[in-house]
């Protein structure tokens, strides 16, 4: 599992500390009905899971473990003012756009 400050245009102005599987294998059919399979790792795996969630009506806040891990973008812009290791060591140490192995 990896973690990231995730955001979405469907939830403007907010970011959430979200954990997702590091690797996924997805199967489906192409436009011609031919079976396809893809193995994704890292950021591409995260993006695919995020977008697939939309098809089920799930947004990233549904994956956030508590309100302290759901923040307005302005709070992340002022991250240097946060208490050390708040809201968690992994989230405190991880820049926007970066993946973390620590929760």
Short mmCIF file of C-alpha atoms in Angstrom, two decimals:
data_model
loop_
_atom_site.label_atom_id
_atom_site.label_comp_id
_atom_site.label_asym_id
_atom_site.label_seq_id
_atom_site.Cartn_x
_atom_site.Cartn_y
_atom_site.Cartn_z
CA UNK A 1 0.00 0.00 0.00
CA UNK A 2 1.13 3.56 -0.63
CA UNK A 3 -0.20 6.90 0.54
CA UNK A 4 -0.61 10.31 -1.07
CA UNK A 5 -2.28 13.67 -0.59
CA UNK A 6 -5.00 13.04 -3.15
CA UNK A 7 -7.23 15.66 -4.72
CA UNK A 8 -9.97 15.79 -7.34
CA UNK A 9 -11.87 18.33 -9.42
CA UNK A 10 -15.06 16.78 -7.99
CA UNK A 11 -13.99 17.97 -4.51
CA UNK A 12 -12.52 21.41 -5.25
CA UNK A 13 -10.14 23.00 -2.78
CA UNK A 14 -9.57 19.88 -0.68
CA UNK A 15 -6.90 17.18 -0.31
CA UNK A 16 -7.05 13.91 1.60
CA UNK A 17 -4.38 11.52 2.86
CA UNK A 18 -5.43 8.35 1.04
CA UNK A 19 -3.93 4.87 1.08
CA UNK A 20 -4.34 2.63 -1.95
CA UNK A 21 -2.76 -0.61 -3.19
CA UNK A 22 0.60 0.00 -4.89
CA UNK A 23 -0.16 -2.43 -7.72
CA UNK A 24 -3.34 -3.36 -9.57
CA UNK A 25 -4.22 -5.69 -12.37
CA UNK A 26 -7.22 -4.53 -14.38
CA UNK A 27 -9.17 -6.51 -16.92
CA UNK A 28 -11.84 -5.44 -19.34
CA UNK A 29 -12.88 -5.32 -22.96
CA UNK A 30 -11.72 -2.93 -25.65
CA UNK A 31 -14.16 -1.24 -28.06
CA UNK A 32 -14.20 -4.34 -30.23
CA UNK A 33 -15.00 -6.63 -27.31
CA UNK A 34 -11.50 -8.10 -27.15
CA UNK A 35 -10.39 -8.93 -23.59
CA UNK A 36 -7.55 -6.75 -22.29
CA UNK A 37 -5.47 -6.88 -19.12
CA UNK A 38 -3.07 -4.29 -17.74
CA UNK A 39 -0.75 -4.37 -14.72
CA UNK A 40 -0.14 -0.94 -13.17
CA UNK A 41 2.33 0.05 -10.44
CA UNK A 42 2.82 3.26 -8.43
CA UNK A 43 1.19 6.48 -9.59
CA UNK A 44 -0.51 4.93 -12.66
CA UNK A 45 -2.11 2.32 -10.34
CA UNK A 46 -3.33 5.08 -8.02
CA UNK A 47 -4.79 7.13 -10.87
CA UNK A 48 -6.62 4.12 -12.30
CA UNK A 49 -8.13 3.29 -8.88
CA UNK A 50 -9.15 6.91 -8.32
CA UNK A 51 -10.88 7.10 -11.72
CA UNK A 52 -12.50 3.68 -11.35
CA UNK A 53 -13.94 4.82 -8.01
CA UNK A 54 -15.85 7.55 -9.89
CA UNK A 55 -17.72 4.87 -11.86
CA UNK A 56 -19.01 3.56 -8.51
CA UNK A 57 -19.86 7.03 -7.18
CA UNK A 58 -16.93 6.99 -4.73
CA UNK A 59 -14.78 10.09 -4.17
CA UNK A 60 -11.41 10.26 -2.40
CA UNK A 61 -12.89 11.58 0.90
CA UNK A 62 -14.57 8.17 1.28
CA UNK A 63 -11.06 6.69 1.66
CA UNK A 64 -9.78 9.23 4.23
CA UNK A 65 -9.29 7.88 7.78
CA UNK A 66 -10.81 10.72 9.78
CA UNK A 67 -11.27 14.45 9.40
CA UNK A 68 -7.70 15.33 10.39
CA UNK A 69 -6.62 13.73 7.08
CA UNK A 70 -9.01 15.84 4.96
CA UNK A 71 -7.66 19.36 4.59
CA UNK A 72 -8.26 22.49 2.51
CA UNK A 73 -5.51 23.22 0.00
CA UNK A 74 -4.62 26.36 1.96
CA UNK A 75 -3.62 24.20 4.95
CA UNK A 76 -1.25 22.21 2.74
CA UNK A 77 0.21 25.46 1.41
CA UNK A 78 1.10 26.32 5.05
CA UNK A 79 2.52 22.87 5.83
CA UNK A 80 5.71 24.38 7.29
CA UNK A 81 3.59 25.66 10.20
CA UNK A 82 2.29 22.19 11.14
CA UNK A 83 3.41 20.47 14.33
CA UNK A 84 6.05 17.82 13.68
CA UNK A 85 4.51 14.58 12.40
CA UNK A 86 0.97 16.03 12.29
CA UNK A 87 -1.41 14.58 11.24
CA UNK A 88 0.85 11.52 10.83
CA UNK A 89 4.57 11.01 10.14
CA UNK A 90 3.97 9.85 6.57
CA UNK A 91 1.58 12.66 5.67
CA UNK A 92 3.79 15.28 7.31
CA UNK A 93 6.87 14.15 5.34
CA UNK A 94 5.22 13.77 1.93
CA UNK A 95 5.02 16.61 -0.58
CA UNK A 96 2.06 17.07 -2.88
CA UNK A 97 2.32 14.79 -5.89
CA UNK A 98 4.61 12.31 -4.10
CA UNK A 99 3.85 8.78 -2.95
CA UNK A 100 4.73 7.51 0.53
CA UNK A 101 5.07 4.01 1.95
CA UNK A 102 4.30 5.35 5.45
CA UNK A 103 0.80 6.10 6.67
#
